[in-house]
Tab-separated table of C-alpha atoms in Angstrom:
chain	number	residue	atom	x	y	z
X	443	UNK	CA	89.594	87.000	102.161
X	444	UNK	CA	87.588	90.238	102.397
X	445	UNK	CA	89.035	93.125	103.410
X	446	UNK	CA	87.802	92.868	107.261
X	447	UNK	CA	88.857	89.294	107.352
X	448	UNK	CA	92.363	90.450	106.455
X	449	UNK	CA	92.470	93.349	109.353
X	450	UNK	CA	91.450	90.865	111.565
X	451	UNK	CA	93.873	87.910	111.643
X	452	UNK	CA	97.169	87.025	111.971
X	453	UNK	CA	97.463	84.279	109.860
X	454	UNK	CA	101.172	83.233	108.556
X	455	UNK	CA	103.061	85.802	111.198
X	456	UNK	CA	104.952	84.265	113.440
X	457	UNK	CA	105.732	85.373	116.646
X	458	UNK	CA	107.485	85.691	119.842
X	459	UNK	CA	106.153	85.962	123.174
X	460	UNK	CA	108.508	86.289	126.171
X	461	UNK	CA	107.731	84.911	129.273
X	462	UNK	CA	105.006	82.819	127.752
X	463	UNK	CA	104.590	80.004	130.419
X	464	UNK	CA	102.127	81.842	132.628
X	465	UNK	CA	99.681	85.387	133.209
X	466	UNK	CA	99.608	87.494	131.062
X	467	UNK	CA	102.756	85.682	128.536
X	468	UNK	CA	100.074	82.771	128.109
X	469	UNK	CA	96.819	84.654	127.739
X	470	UNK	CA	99.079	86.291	124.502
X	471	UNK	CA	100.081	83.460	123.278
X	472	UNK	CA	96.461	81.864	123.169
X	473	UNK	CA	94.992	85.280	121.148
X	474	UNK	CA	97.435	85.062	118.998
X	475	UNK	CA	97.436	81.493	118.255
X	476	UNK	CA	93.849	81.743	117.802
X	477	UNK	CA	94.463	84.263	115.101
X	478	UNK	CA	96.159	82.870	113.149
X	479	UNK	CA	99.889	83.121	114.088
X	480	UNK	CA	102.456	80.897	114.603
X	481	UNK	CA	104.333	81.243	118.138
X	482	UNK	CA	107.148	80.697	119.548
X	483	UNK	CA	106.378	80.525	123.468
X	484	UNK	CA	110.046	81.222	125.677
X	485	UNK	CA	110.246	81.186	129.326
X	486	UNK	CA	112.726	80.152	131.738
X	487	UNK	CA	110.966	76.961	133.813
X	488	UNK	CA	110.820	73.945	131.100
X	489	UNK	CA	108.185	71.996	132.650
X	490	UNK	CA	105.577	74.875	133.322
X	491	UNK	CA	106.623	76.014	129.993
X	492	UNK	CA	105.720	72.128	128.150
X	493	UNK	CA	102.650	72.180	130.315
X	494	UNK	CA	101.111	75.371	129.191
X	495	UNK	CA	102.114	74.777	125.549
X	496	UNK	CA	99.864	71.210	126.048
X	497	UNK	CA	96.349	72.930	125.248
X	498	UNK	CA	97.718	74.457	122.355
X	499	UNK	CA	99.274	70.935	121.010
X	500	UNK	CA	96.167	69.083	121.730
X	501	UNK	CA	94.015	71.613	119.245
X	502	UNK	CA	96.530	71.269	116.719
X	503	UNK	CA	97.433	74.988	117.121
X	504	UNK	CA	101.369	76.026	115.582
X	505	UNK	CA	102.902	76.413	119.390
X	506	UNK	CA	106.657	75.865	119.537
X	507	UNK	CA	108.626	76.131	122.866
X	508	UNK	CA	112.173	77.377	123.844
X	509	UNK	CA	113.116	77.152	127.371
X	510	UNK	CA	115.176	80.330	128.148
X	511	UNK	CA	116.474	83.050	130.364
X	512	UNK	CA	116.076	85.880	128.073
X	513	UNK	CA	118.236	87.855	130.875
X	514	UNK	CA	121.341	86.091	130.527
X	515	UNK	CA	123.421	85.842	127.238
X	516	UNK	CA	122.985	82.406	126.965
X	517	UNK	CA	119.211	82.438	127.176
X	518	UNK	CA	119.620	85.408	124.852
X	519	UNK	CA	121.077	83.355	121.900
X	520	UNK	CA	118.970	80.088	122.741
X	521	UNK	CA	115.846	82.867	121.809
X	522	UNK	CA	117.231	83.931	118.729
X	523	UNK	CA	117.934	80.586	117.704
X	524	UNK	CA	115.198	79.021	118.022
X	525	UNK	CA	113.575	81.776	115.964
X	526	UNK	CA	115.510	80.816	113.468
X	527	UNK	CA	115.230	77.060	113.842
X	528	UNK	CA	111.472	76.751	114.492
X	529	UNK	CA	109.912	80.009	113.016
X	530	UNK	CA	112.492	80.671	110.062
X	531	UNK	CA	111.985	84.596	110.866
X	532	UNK	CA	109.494	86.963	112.928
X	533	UNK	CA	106.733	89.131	112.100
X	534	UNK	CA	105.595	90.005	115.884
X	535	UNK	CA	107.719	90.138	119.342
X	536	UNK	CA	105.835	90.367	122.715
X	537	UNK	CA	108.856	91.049	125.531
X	538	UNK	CA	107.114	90.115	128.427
X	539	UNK	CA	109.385	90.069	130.945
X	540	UNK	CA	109.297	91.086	134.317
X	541	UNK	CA	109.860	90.806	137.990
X	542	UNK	CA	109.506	92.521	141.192
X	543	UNK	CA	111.330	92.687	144.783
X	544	UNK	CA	108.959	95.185	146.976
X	545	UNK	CA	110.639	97.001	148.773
X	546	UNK	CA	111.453	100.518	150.358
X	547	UNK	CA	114.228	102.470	148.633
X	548	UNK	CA	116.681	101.999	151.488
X	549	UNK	CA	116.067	98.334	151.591
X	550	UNK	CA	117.564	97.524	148.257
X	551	UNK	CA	120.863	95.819	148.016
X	552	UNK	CA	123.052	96.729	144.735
X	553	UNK	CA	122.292	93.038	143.206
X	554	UNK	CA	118.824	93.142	143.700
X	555	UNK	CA	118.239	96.288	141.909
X	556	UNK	CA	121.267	95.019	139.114
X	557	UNK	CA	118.787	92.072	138.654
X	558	UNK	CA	115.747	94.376	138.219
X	559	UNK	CA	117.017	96.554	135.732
X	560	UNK	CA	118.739	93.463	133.649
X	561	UNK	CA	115.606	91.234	133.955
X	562	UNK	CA	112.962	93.782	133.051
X	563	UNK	CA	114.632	96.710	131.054
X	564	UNK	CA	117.884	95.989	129.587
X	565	UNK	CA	116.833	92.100	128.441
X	566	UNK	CA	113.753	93.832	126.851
X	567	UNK	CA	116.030	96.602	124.840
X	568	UNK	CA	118.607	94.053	124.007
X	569	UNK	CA	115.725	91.289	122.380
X	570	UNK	CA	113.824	94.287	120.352
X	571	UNK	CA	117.693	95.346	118.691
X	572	UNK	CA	118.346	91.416	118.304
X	573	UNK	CA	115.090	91.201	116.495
X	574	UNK	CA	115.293	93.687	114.385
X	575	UNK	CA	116.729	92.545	111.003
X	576	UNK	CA	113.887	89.806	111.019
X	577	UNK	CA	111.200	92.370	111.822
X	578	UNK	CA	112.188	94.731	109.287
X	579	UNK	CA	112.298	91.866	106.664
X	580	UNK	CA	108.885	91.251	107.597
X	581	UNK	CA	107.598	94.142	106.540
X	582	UNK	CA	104.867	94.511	109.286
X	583	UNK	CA	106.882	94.271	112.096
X	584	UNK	CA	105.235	94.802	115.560
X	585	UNK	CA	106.926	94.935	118.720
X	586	UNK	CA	104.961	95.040	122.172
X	587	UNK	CA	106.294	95.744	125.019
X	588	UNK	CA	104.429	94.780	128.598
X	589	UNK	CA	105.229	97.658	130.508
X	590	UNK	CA	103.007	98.880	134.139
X	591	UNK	CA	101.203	102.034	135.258
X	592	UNK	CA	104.138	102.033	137.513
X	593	UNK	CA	105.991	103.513	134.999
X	594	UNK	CA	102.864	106.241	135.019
X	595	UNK	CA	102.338	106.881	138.449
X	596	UNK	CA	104.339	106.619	141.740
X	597	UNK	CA	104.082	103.622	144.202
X	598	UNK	CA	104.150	102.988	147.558
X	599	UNK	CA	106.723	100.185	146.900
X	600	UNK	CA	109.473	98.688	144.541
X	601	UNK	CA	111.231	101.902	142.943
X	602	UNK	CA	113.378	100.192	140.955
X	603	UNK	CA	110.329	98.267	139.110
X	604	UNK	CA	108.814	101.429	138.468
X	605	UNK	CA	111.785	102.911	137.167
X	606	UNK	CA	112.267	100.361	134.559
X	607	UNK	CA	108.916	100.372	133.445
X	608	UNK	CA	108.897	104.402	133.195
X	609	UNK	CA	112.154	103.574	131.127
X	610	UNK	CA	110.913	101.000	128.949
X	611	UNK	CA	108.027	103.647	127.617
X	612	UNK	CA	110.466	105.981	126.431
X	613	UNK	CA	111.917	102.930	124.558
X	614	UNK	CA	109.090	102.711	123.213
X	615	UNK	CA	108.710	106.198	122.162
X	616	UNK	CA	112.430	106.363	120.851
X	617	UNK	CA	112.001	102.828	118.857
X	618	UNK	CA	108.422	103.725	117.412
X	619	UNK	CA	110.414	107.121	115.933
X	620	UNK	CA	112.812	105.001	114.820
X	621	UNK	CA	112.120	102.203	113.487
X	622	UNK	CA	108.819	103.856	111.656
X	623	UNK	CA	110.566	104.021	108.251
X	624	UNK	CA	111.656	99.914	108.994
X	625	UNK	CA	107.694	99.215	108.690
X	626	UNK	CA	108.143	98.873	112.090
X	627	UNK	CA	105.385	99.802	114.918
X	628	UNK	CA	106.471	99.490	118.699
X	629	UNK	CA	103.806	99.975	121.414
X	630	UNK	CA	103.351	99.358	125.355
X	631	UNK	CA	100.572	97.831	127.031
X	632	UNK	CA	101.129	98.734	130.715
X	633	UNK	CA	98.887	96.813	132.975
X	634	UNK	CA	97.404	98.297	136.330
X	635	UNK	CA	96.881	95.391	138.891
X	636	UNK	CA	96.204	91.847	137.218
X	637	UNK	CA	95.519	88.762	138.688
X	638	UNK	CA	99.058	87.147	137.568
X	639	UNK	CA	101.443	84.720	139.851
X	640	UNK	CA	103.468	88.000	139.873
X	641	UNK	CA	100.614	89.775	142.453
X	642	UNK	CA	99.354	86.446	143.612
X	643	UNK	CA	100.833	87.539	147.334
X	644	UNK	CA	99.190	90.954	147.070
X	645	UNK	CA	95.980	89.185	145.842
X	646	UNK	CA	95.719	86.803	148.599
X	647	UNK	CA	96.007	90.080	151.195
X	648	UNK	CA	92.497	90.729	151.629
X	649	UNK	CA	92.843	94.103	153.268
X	650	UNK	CA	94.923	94.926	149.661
X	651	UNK	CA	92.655	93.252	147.535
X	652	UNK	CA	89.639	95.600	149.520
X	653	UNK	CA	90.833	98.917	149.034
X	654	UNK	CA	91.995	98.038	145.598
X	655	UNK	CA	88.890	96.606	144.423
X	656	UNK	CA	87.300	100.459	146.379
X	657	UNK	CA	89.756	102.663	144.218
X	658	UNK	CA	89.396	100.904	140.735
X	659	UNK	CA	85.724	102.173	139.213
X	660	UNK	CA	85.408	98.720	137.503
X	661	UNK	CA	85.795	97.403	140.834
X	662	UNK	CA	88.305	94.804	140.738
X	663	UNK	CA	91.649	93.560	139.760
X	664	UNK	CA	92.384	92.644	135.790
X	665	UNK	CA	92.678	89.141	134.165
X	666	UNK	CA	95.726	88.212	132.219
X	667	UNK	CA	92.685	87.507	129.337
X	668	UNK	CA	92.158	91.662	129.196
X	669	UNK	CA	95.966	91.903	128.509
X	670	UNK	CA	96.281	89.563	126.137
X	671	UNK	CA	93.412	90.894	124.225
X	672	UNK	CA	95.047	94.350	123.889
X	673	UNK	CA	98.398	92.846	122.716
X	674	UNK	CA	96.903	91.096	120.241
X	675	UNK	CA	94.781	94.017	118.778
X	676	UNK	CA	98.209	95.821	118.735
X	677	UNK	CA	99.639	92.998	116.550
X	678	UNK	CA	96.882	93.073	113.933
X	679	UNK	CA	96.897	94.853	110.591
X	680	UNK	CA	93.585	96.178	112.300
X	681	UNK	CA	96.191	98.594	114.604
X	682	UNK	CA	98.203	99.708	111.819
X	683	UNK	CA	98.136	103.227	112.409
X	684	UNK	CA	99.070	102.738	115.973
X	685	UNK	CA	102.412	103.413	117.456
X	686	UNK	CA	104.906	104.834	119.894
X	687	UNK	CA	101.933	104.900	122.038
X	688	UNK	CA	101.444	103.520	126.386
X	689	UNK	CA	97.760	101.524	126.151
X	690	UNK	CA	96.788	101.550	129.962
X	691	UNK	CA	94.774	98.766	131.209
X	692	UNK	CA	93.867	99.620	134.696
X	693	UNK	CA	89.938	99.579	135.019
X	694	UNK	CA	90.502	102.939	135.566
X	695	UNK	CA	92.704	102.938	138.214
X	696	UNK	CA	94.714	106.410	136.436
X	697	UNK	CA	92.148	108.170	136.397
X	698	UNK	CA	91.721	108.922	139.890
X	699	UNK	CA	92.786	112.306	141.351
X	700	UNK	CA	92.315	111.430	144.683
């Protein structure tokens, strides 16, 4: 292959995508599949998990599957196992997970923010360390975290969502520095609003969905497809001088002063 071809494809990586059942987890495992790599999809709901690995199966495309909580210890090792088992190492890891209670600050119960914080920060930290021997065996290791401009800017709800999004892009920062010298590169996409089931509620509010689609200038929400494009790029030997880095994918949403 030419030397374009080569910046341009994934083929023979393999890969992990967290949370890889639906939104933006599912657009990135279909770019990635469709360059080249071989993925291993994990999310916690089997059957929506079998369902959206189906497409890929039917095209003869390398999907495998691991139904897992990558929260909990259990669903932890089931992970790392089957990267063993069904990808014999990794090259790339996407941690995509996430959830959200919105809320106002008072509001919270201890649990609720526990879950937050162990769902999408400390899961995230504790797959990338997992990982690590296989990535820096690899040689080209990637690592991309999903991250939100929540982390970047304040919001009028869910503190606690925001706060583990701001963490998780220091993370980054701190693994990128890190890990540099492992051949390893570490990056964030962070999201503004996307059409996911995450914001599906928000979505369906049409006086929210209004004065969003007013304060983005693209005027209107993302697609999962837009994310899944960027994590991608961030994967391939075509991004290899990128890293430690938040990629904000908001339509412009940041920009705004007022």
């Amino acid at each position: 292959m030419d030397s374009a071809t080569v910046r341009w494809s994934l083929n023979g990586r393999k890969a992990l995508v967290t949370g890889g059942s639906k939104g933006i987890g599912l657009a990135a495992v279909r770019e990635l599949l469709h360059f080249g790599a071989d993925v291993l999809s994990a999310a916690r709901n089997s059957d929506d998990l079998e369902a959206s690995a189906e497409e890929f199966r039917r095209m003869g495309l390398p999907i495998h599957t691991v139904a897992a909580d990558v929260s909990t210890e259990e669903g932890m090792k089931s992970i790392l196992d089957a990267v063993e088992t069904q990808l014999g190492g990794l090259d790339l890891l996407v941690s995509n997970v996430g959830t959200n209670i919105r809320k106002q600050a008072l509001e919270y119960t201890e649990a609720e923010i526990a879950h937050i914080f162990q769902t999408n920060l400390f899961s995230s930290f504790a797959l990338a360390r997992a990982c690590h021997p296989w990535l820096k065996r690899s040689g080209a290791g990637r690592v991309v975290f999903v991250g939100s401009i929540a982390g970047e800017r304040a919001i009028p709800t869910g503190i606690p969502y925001a706060a583990t999004k701001a963490a998780l892009a220091q993370i980054t920062r701190g693994l990128a520095l890190e890990w540099a010298t492992d051949g390893i590169r570490v990056n964030t996409v962070a999201p503004g609003f996307i059409e996911t089931p995450l914001t599906e509620p928000l979505m369906n509010n049409a006086e929210f969905r209004g004065n969003l689609e007013a304060r983005v200038p693209l005027g209107r929400p993302g697609q999962p497809e837009e994310i899944g494009a960027l994590i991608a790029f961030l994967c391939l030997p075509a991004a290899s001088y990128i890293t430690g880095q938040i990629l904000i994918a908001d339509g412009g949403l940041t920009i705004r002063a007022l």
